[in-house]
Amino acid sequence: MSSDIPRKLEICEIEMHVKLQANIQGVVSDKAESKLIIESLICHTNENTGFLIWLGDYCMSCIFQKTSIKNMSYSILAYDDDDSSPTSIVHFVKNIKDKHTLVDTIFNLANTKIKDENLNYEIQFLSCSSELTNCERKRIMKKHRQNYINEITPPAIKKQKLAKKQMKYKTIDPLVKQQVNSKRVNDYKIMAKEKKQKILENKRTIYEVLDKSKKEEILTKNMNYKKTMSNEQKKKILEKKRVKYETLDQSKKEEVLTKQ
């Protein structure tokens, strides 16, 4: 029914540590009794951040969120797999205020999936943690919220917003621009090598799926940018490339020369 829980997961490029706190299984024959049993089993100690629940073969996930010292909020996520469709129906119910409503929601979602009179259930209580600071967590949430907004925003409005940003950037004091750019450069310098590699891989993947016209557009932009660069900027880039080349081993140098 359930598979082994991995100890580590990567979510949004962040490594999450997962610990199985408890695994409870059972069989019940009455739906009303099932609800009472499931409700009595749901516990949210400081160690638990949520659970996976199987009712028959149907799996759902639940996340706990503390809203105050005494109160807890719940969110449920479930997928309906349809063999006749390449996509799945996603059920996401959030801000459930109490365990009774939570259990009702679980059974409502699983209602059409439960076919046997005897219901097998399994609950895996999990603890998920990461080394993220609160500031980092908020920054990531903001980023993904913005990505979602961008996805659902019509192209015309996107273009309008982009034009506004460009106008705003043009009016920024050159010293402020320099400070912003310097911060970005410094952030990249101190970034872990693995993270840099992931960024490059993501960019490469995005580029590879682009159609030919988009690729040509990007290449044209890059060429035009190089043409507008000052001699000093060009020298800096060449110097960086030279330094990078000097640090390569002989086989890598030969590989670079062969490509050229």
PDB file of C-alpha atoms in Angstrom, residues 15-245:
ATOM      1  CA  GLU A  15      16.821  19.931   0.870  1.00  0.00           C
ATOM      2  CA  MET A  16      14.128  18.744   3.257  1.00  0.00           C
ATOM      3  CA  HIS A  17      14.744  16.184   5.989  1.00  0.00           C
ATOM      4  CA  VAL A  18      11.878  13.742   6.424  1.00  0.00           C
ATOM      5  CA  LYS A  19      11.368  11.526   9.448  1.00  0.00           C
ATOM      6  CA  LEU A  20       8.664   8.909   9.904  1.00  0.00           C
ATOM      7  CA  GLN A  21       7.313   9.401  13.428  1.00  0.00           C
ATOM      8  CA  ALA A  22       4.601   6.743  13.487  1.00  0.00           C
ATOM      9  CA  ASN A  23       2.864   4.270  11.206  1.00  0.00           C
ATOM     10  CA  ILE A  24      -0.656   3.179  12.161  1.00  0.00           C
ATOM     11  CA  GLN A  25      -2.653   0.585  10.226  1.00  0.00           C
ATOM     12  CA  GLY A  26      -6.036  -0.990  10.712  1.00  0.00           C
ATOM     13  CA  VAL A  27      -9.269  -2.309   9.229  1.00  0.00           C
ATOM     14  CA  VAL A  28     -12.810  -1.091   9.945  1.00  0.00           C
ATOM     15  CA  SER A  29     -16.152  -2.187   8.530  1.00  0.00           C
ATOM     16  CA  ASP A  30     -18.357   0.800   9.345  1.00  0.00           C
ATOM     17  CA  LYS A  31     -17.920   4.247   7.750  1.00  0.00           C
ATOM     18  CA  ALA A  32     -19.112   6.193  10.802  1.00  0.00           C
ATOM     19  CA  GLU A  33     -16.815   4.143  13.007  1.00  0.00           C
ATOM     20  CA  SER A  34     -13.961   4.734  10.547  1.00  0.00           C
ATOM     21  CA  LYS A  35     -14.342   8.488  10.880  1.00  0.00           C
ATOM     22  CA  LEU A  36     -14.251   8.358  14.663  1.00  0.00           C
ATOM     23  CA  ILE A  37     -11.173   6.124  14.665  1.00  0.00           C
ATOM     24  CA  ILE A  38      -9.282   8.287  12.152  1.00  0.00           C
ATOM     25  CA  GLU A  39     -10.195  11.442  14.081  1.00  0.00           C
ATOM     26  CA  SER A  40      -8.943   9.928  17.335  1.00  0.00           C
ATOM     27  CA  LEU A  41      -5.650   8.914  15.695  1.00  0.00           C
ATOM     28  CA  ILE A  42      -4.775  12.338  14.301  1.00  0.00           C
ATOM     29  CA  CYS A  43      -2.277  13.886  16.646  1.00  0.00           C
ATOM     30  CA  HIS A  44      -0.211  16.985  16.113  1.00  0.00           C
ATOM     31  CA  THR A  45       2.656  17.098  18.529  1.00  0.00           C
ATOM     32  CA  ASN A  46       5.580  19.435  17.981  1.00  0.00           C
ATOM     33  CA  GLU A  47       7.387  16.634  16.159  1.00  0.00           C
ATOM     34  CA  ASN A  48       4.663  16.017  13.554  1.00  0.00           C
ATOM     35  CA  THR A  49       4.245  18.417  10.650  1.00  0.00           C
ATOM     36  CA  GLY A  50       1.670  16.326   8.784  1.00  0.00           C
ATOM     37  CA  PHE A  51       0.731  12.860   7.630  1.00  0.00           C
ATOM     38  CA  LEU A  52       0.033  10.631   4.655  1.00  0.00           C
ATOM     39  CA  ILE A  53      -3.188   8.651   4.807  1.00  0.00           C
ATOM     40  CA  TRP A  54      -4.330   5.710   2.716  1.00  0.00           C
ATOM     41  CA  LEU A  55      -8.000   4.737   2.641  1.00  0.00           C
ATOM     42  CA  GLY A  56      -7.960   1.581   0.602  1.00  0.00           C
ATOM     43  CA  ASP A  57      -5.642   2.416  -2.308  1.00  0.00           C
ATOM     44  CA  TYR A  58      -6.369   6.137  -2.232  1.00  0.00           C
ATOM     45  CA  CYS A  59      -3.631   8.318  -0.764  1.00  0.00           C
ATOM     46  CA  MET A  60      -3.890  11.867   0.573  1.00  0.00           C
ATOM     47  CA  SER A  61      -1.466  14.167   2.327  1.00  0.00           C
ATOM     48  CA  CYS A  62      -2.201  16.547   5.163  1.00  0.00           C
ATOM     49  CA  ILE A  63      -0.111  19.442   6.459  1.00  0.00           C
ATOM     50  CA  PHE A  64      -0.419  20.950   9.926  1.00  0.00           C
ATOM     51  CA  GLN A  65      -0.058  24.684  10.399  1.00  0.00           C
ATOM     52  CA  LYS A  66      -0.111  26.266  13.809  1.00  0.00           C
ATOM     53  CA  THR A  67      -2.257  29.408  13.754  1.00  0.00           C
ATOM     54  CA  SER A  68      -1.930  30.231  17.459  1.00  0.00           C
ATOM     55  CA  ILE A  69      -0.665  28.660  20.682  1.00  0.00           C
ATOM     56  CA  LYS A  70      -3.750  26.444  20.959  1.00  0.00           C
ATOM     57  CA  ASN A  71      -5.182  26.315  17.439  1.00  0.00           C
ATOM     58  CA  MET A  72      -4.158  24.308  14.400  1.00  0.00           C
ATOM     59  CA  SER A  73      -5.082  24.606  10.734  1.00  0.00           C
ATOM     60  CA  TYR A  74      -5.007  21.735   8.225  1.00  0.00           C
ATOM     61  CA  SER A  75      -4.513  21.482   4.477  1.00  0.00           C
ATOM     62  CA  ILE A  76      -5.305  18.426   2.348  1.00  0.00           C
ATOM     63  CA  LEU A  77      -3.774  17.542  -1.021  1.00  0.00           C
ATOM     64  CA  ALA A  78      -4.970  14.636  -3.161  1.00  0.00           C
ATOM     65  CA  TYR A  79      -4.795  13.533  -6.788  1.00  0.00           C
ATOM     66  CA  ASP A  80      -7.376  11.658  -8.826  1.00  0.00           C
ATOM     67  CA  ASP A  81      -5.644   9.524 -11.435  1.00  0.00           C
ATOM     68  CA  ASP A  82      -7.773   8.942 -14.501  1.00  0.00           C
ATOM     69  CA  ASP A  83      -6.557   6.274 -16.925  1.00  0.00           C
ATOM     70  CA  SER A  84      -8.477   7.924 -19.758  1.00  0.00           C
ATOM     71  CA  SER A  85      -6.740  11.278 -19.241  1.00  0.00           C
ATOM     72  CA  PRO A  86      -3.020  12.191 -19.336  1.00  0.00           C
ATOM     73  CA  THR A  87      -3.535  14.650 -16.474  1.00  0.00           C
ATOM     74  CA  SER A  88      -4.689  14.214 -12.885  1.00  0.00           C
ATOM     75  CA  ILE A  89      -7.375  16.123 -11.025  1.00  0.00           C
ATOM     76  CA  VAL A  90      -5.830  17.931  -8.077  1.00  0.00           C
ATOM     77  CA  HIS A  91      -7.762  18.465  -4.861  1.00  0.00           C
ATOM     78  CA  PHE A  92      -6.329  21.067  -2.510  1.00  0.00           C
ATOM     79  CA  VAL A  93      -8.362  22.081   0.518  1.00  0.00           C
ATOM     80  CA  LYS A  94      -6.754  24.513   2.944  1.00  0.00           C
ATOM     81  CA  ASN A  95      -7.557  26.349   6.176  1.00  0.00           C
ATOM     82  CA  ILE A  96      -9.526  23.468   7.700  1.00  0.00           C
ATOM     83  CA  LYS A  97     -10.090  24.566  11.277  1.00  0.00           C
ATOM     84  CA  ASP A  98     -10.756  21.361  13.231  1.00  0.00           C
ATOM     85  CA  LYS A  99     -10.153  17.602  13.151  1.00  0.00           C
ATOM     86  CA  HIS A 100     -13.817  16.741  12.662  1.00  0.00           C
ATOM     87  CA  THR A 101     -14.034  18.829   9.470  1.00  0.00           C
ATOM     88  CA  LEU A 102     -10.657  17.462   8.392  1.00  0.00           C
ATOM     89  CA  VAL A 103     -11.859  13.860   8.633  1.00  0.00           C
ATOM     90  CA  ASP A 104     -15.096  14.727   6.811  1.00  0.00           C
ATOM     91  CA  THR A 105     -13.026  16.291   4.021  1.00  0.00           C
ATOM     92  CA  ILE A 106     -10.805  13.205   3.804  1.00  0.00           C
ATOM     93  CA  PHE A 107     -13.772  10.856   3.494  1.00  0.00           C
ATOM     94  CA  ASN A 108     -15.582  13.132   1.027  1.00  0.00           C
ATOM     95  CA  LEU A 109     -12.538  13.077  -1.248  1.00  0.00           C
ATOM     96  CA  ALA A 110     -12.139   9.323  -0.905  1.00  0.00           C
ATOM     97  CA  ASN A 111     -15.867   8.528  -1.083  1.00  0.00           C
ATOM     98  CA  THR A 112     -15.893   7.341  -4.706  1.00  0.00           C
ATOM     99  CA  LYS A 113     -12.621   5.473  -4.206  1.00  0.00           C
ATOM    100  CA  ILE A 114     -13.804   3.292  -1.324  1.00  0.00           C
ATOM    101  CA  LYS A 115     -15.426   0.197  -2.813  1.00  0.00           C
ATOM    102  CA  ASP A 116     -15.014  -2.496  -0.168  1.00  0.00           C
ATOM    103  CA  GLU A 117     -17.134  -2.770   2.960  1.00  0.00           C
ATOM    104  CA  ASN A 118     -14.046  -3.478   5.025  1.00  0.00           C
ATOM    105  CA  LEU A 119     -11.836  -0.410   4.858  1.00  0.00           C
ATOM    106  CA  ASN A 120      -8.073  -0.744   5.186  1.00  0.00           C
ATOM    107  CA  TYR A 121      -6.423   2.416   6.421  1.00  0.00           C
ATOM    108  CA  GLU A 122      -2.869   3.485   7.072  1.00  0.00           C
ATOM    109  CA  ILE A 123      -1.551   6.745   8.497  1.00  0.00           C
ATOM    110  CA  GLN A 124       2.091   7.764   8.397  1.00  0.00           C
ATOM    111  CA  PHE A 125       2.880  10.713  10.644  1.00  0.00           C
ATOM    112  CA  LEU A 126       5.841  12.684   9.340  1.00  0.00           C
ATOM    113  CA  SER A 127       8.212  15.340  10.545  1.00  0.00           C
ATOM    114  CA  CYS A 128       9.696  17.570   7.835  1.00  0.00           C
ATOM    115  CA  SER A 129      12.447  20.077   8.513  1.00  0.00           C
ATOM    116  CA  SER A 130      15.107  22.095   6.733  1.00  0.00           C
ATOM    117  CA  GLU A 131      17.999  24.383   7.564  1.00  0.00           C
ATOM    118  CA  LEU A 132      16.233  27.384   6.067  1.00  0.00           C
ATOM    119  CA  THR A 133      15.996  30.535   8.111  1.00  0.00           C
ATOM    120  CA  ASN A 134      12.633  32.246   8.372  1.00  0.00           C
ATOM    121  CA  CYS A 135      13.833  35.028   6.047  1.00  0.00           C
ATOM    122  CA  GLU A 136      14.963  32.519   3.419  1.00  0.00           C
ATOM    123  CA  ARG A 137      11.666  30.660   3.670  1.00  0.00           C
ATOM    124  CA  LYS A 138       9.696  33.869   3.145  1.00  0.00           C
ATOM    125  CA  ARG A 139      11.884  34.818   0.183  1.00  0.00           C
ATOM    126  CA  ILE A 140      11.305  31.441  -1.495  1.00  0.00           C
ATOM    127  CA  MET A 141       7.563  31.600  -0.852  1.00  0.00           C
ATOM    128  CA  LYS A 142       7.459  35.095  -2.340  1.00  0.00           C
ATOM    129  CA  LYS A 143       9.386  33.930  -5.395  1.00  0.00           C
ATOM    130  CA  HIS A 144       7.084  30.981  -6.083  1.00  0.00           C
ATOM    131  CA  ARG A 145       3.989  33.058  -5.432  1.00  0.00           C
ATOM    132  CA  GLN A 146       5.274  35.544  -7.993  1.00  0.00           C
ATOM    133  CA  ASN A 147       5.982  32.737 -10.470  1.00  0.00           C
ATOM    134  CA  TYR A 148       2.410  31.516 -10.065  1.00  0.00           C
ATOM    135  CA  ILE A 149       1.051  35.037 -10.629  1.00  0.00           C
ATOM    136  CA  ASN A 150       3.212  35.350 -13.746  1.00  0.00           C
ATOM    137  CA  GLU A 151       1.833  32.083 -15.106  1.00  0.00           C
ATOM    138  CA  ILE A 152      -1.793  33.168 -14.823  1.00  0.00           C
ATOM    139  CA  THR A 153      -1.226  36.780 -15.941  1.00  0.00           C
ATOM    140  CA  PRO A 154      -2.329  37.536 -19.538  1.00  0.00           C
ATOM    141  CA  PRO A 155       0.566  38.379 -21.946  1.00  0.00           C
ATOM    142  CA  ALA A 156      -0.681  41.946 -22.533  1.00  0.00           C
ATOM    143  CA  ILE A 157      -0.585  42.751 -18.806  1.00  0.00           C
ATOM    144  CA  LYS A 158       2.838  41.083 -18.500  1.00  0.00           C
ATOM    145  CA  LYS A 159       4.149  43.322 -21.280  1.00  0.00           C
ATOM    146  CA  GLN A 160       2.686  46.383 -19.587  1.00  0.00           C
ATOM    147  CA  LYS A 161       4.298  45.493 -16.245  1.00  0.00           C
ATOM    148  CA  LEU A 162       7.638  44.833 -17.910  1.00  0.00           C
ATOM    149  CA  ALA A 163       7.529  48.225 -19.629  1.00  0.00           C
ATOM    150  CA  LYS A 164       6.847  49.904 -16.266  1.00  0.00           C
ATOM    151  CA  LYS A 165       9.789  48.092 -14.669  1.00  0.00           C
ATOM    152  CA  GLN A 166      12.070  49.125 -17.511  1.00  0.00           C
ATOM    153  CA  MET A 167      11.006  52.759 -17.147  1.00  0.00           C
ATOM    154  CA  LYS A 168      11.533  52.590 -13.392  1.00  0.00           C
ATOM    155  CA  TYR A 169      14.985  51.057 -13.837  1.00  0.00           C
ATOM    156  CA  LYS A 170      15.998  53.820 -16.247  1.00  0.00           C
ATOM    157  CA  THR A 171      15.168  56.471 -13.649  1.00  0.00           C
ATOM    158  CA  ILE A 172      17.188  54.798 -10.876  1.00  0.00           C
ATOM    159  CA  ASP A 173      20.328  56.587  -9.781  1.00  0.00           C
ATOM    160  CA  PRO A 174      23.455  55.014 -11.401  1.00  0.00           C
ATOM    161  CA  LEU A 175      25.051  54.516  -7.971  1.00  0.00           C
ATOM    162  CA  VAL A 176      22.025  52.544  -6.777  1.00  0.00           C
ATOM    163  CA  LYS A 177      22.160  50.413  -9.943  1.00  0.00           C
ATOM    164  CA  GLN A 178      25.820  49.731  -9.299  1.00  0.00           C
ATOM    165  CA  GLN A 179      25.091  48.698  -5.706  1.00  0.00           C
ATOM    166  CA  VAL A 180      22.322  46.324  -6.829  1.00  0.00           C
ATOM    167  CA  ASN A 181      24.528  44.756  -9.493  1.00  0.00           C
ATOM    168  CA  SER A 182      27.446  44.438  -7.069  1.00  0.00           C
ATOM    169  CA  LYS A 183      25.205  42.668  -4.557  1.00  0.00           C
ATOM    170  CA  ARG A 184      24.068  40.189  -7.205  1.00  0.00           C
ATOM    171  CA  VAL A 185      27.654  39.498  -8.228  1.00  0.00           C
ATOM    172  CA  ASN A 186      28.727  38.997  -4.609  1.00  0.00           C
ATOM    173  CA  ASP A 187      25.751  36.725  -3.901  1.00  0.00           C
ATOM    174  CA  TYR A 188      26.738  34.589  -6.872  1.00  0.00           C
ATOM    175  CA  LYS A 189      30.385  34.479  -5.784  1.00  0.00           C
ATOM    176  CA  ILE A 190      29.570  33.133  -2.323  1.00  0.00           C
ATOM    177  CA  MET A 191      26.966  30.725  -3.678  1.00  0.00           C
ATOM    178  CA  ALA A 192      27.740  27.035  -3.215  1.00  0.00           C
ATOM    179  CA  LYS A 193      29.208  25.300  -6.257  1.00  0.00           C
ATOM    180  CA  GLU A 194      26.354  22.767  -6.384  1.00  0.00           C
ATOM    181  CA  LYS A 195      23.758  25.541  -6.438  1.00  0.00           C
ATOM    182  CA  LYS A 196      25.590  27.323  -9.265  1.00  0.00           C
ATOM    183  CA  GLN A 197      25.647  24.068 -11.187  1.00  0.00           C
ATOM    184  CA  LYS A 198      21.903  23.623 -10.689  1.00  0.00           C
ATOM    185  CA  ILE A 199      21.216  27.153 -11.931  1.00  0.00           C
ATOM    186  CA  LEU A 200      23.275  26.507 -15.059  1.00  0.00           C
ATOM    187  CA  GLU A 201      21.560  23.163 -15.638  1.00  0.00           C
ATOM    188  CA  ASN A 202      18.129  24.758 -15.272  1.00  0.00           C
ATOM    189  CA  LYS A 203      19.064  27.473 -17.759  1.00  0.00           C
ATOM    190  CA  ARG A 204      20.402  24.870 -20.176  1.00  0.00           C
ATOM    191  CA  THR A 205      17.215  22.814 -19.871  1.00  0.00           C
ATOM    192  CA  ILE A 206      15.027  25.869 -20.472  1.00  0.00           C
ATOM    193  CA  TYR A 207      17.134  26.841 -23.495  1.00  0.00           C
ATOM    194  CA  GLU A 208      16.971  23.355 -25.011  1.00  0.00           C
ATOM    195  CA  VAL A 209      13.163  23.259 -25.012  1.00  0.00           C
ATOM    196  CA  LEU A 210      12.874  26.638 -26.741  1.00  0.00           C
ATOM    197  CA  ASP A 211      11.886  26.686 -30.388  1.00  0.00           C
ATOM    198  CA  LYS A 212      14.382  27.796 -33.031  1.00  0.00           C
ATOM    199  CA  SER A 213      13.039  31.355 -33.340  1.00  0.00           C
ATOM    200  CA  LYS A 214      13.375  31.947 -29.580  1.00  0.00           C
ATOM    201  CA  LYS A 215      16.936  30.611 -29.579  1.00  0.00           C
ATOM    202  CA  GLU A 216      17.838  32.912 -32.464  1.00  0.00           C
ATOM    203  CA  GLU A 217      16.256  35.830 -30.619  1.00  0.00           C
ATOM    204  CA  ILE A 218      18.398  35.146 -27.532  1.00  0.00           C
ATOM    205  CA  LEU A 219      21.565  34.820 -29.629  1.00  0.00           C
ATOM    206  CA  THR A 220      20.784  38.094 -31.405  1.00  0.00           C
ATOM    207  CA  LYS A 221      20.275  39.857 -28.068  1.00  0.00           C
ATOM    208  CA  ASN A 222      23.590  38.529 -26.779  1.00  0.00           C
ATOM    209  CA  MET A 223      25.398  39.632 -29.931  1.00  0.00           C
ATOM    210  CA  ASN A 224      23.837  43.090 -29.783  1.00  0.00           C
ATOM    211  CA  TYR A 225      24.794  43.386 -26.123  1.00  0.00           C
ATOM    212  CA  LYS A 226      28.412  42.515 -26.926  1.00  0.00           C
ATOM    213  CA  LYS A 227      28.457  45.182 -29.623  1.00  0.00           C
ATOM    214  CA  THR A 228      27.360  47.844 -27.137  1.00  0.00           C
ATOM    215  CA  MET A 229      29.937  46.825 -24.521  1.00  0.00           C
ATOM    216  CA  SER A 230      32.776  49.202 -23.794  1.00  0.00           C
ATOM    217  CA  ASN A 231      36.381  48.147 -24.402  1.00  0.00           C
ATOM    218  CA  GLU A 232      36.923  48.021 -20.656  1.00  0.00           C
ATOM    219  CA  GLN A 233      34.042  45.558 -20.197  1.00  0.00           C
ATOM    220  CA  LYS A 234      35.342  43.404 -23.033  1.00  0.00           C
ATOM    221  CA  LYS A 235      38.810  43.359 -21.481  1.00  0.00           C
ATOM    222  CA  LYS A 236      37.383  42.277 -18.124  1.00  0.00           C
ATOM    223  CA  ILE A 237      35.480  39.398 -19.720  1.00  0.00           C
ATOM    224  CA  LEU A 238      38.556  38.267 -21.650  1.00  0.00           C
ATOM    225  CA  GLU A 239      40.646  38.468 -18.497  1.00  0.00           C
ATOM    226  CA  LYS A 240      38.147  36.328 -16.587  1.00  0.00           C
ATOM    227  CA  LYS A 241      38.149  33.767 -19.384  1.00  0.00           C
ATOM    228  CA  ARG A 242      41.939  33.738 -19.425  1.00  0.00           C
ATOM    229  CA  VAL A 243      42.128  33.184 -15.652  1.00  0.00           C
ATOM    230  CA  LYS A 244      39.535  30.427 -15.879  1.00  0.00           C
ATOM    231  CA  TYR A 245      41.454  28.801 -18.733  1.00  0.00           C
TER     232      TYR A 245
END
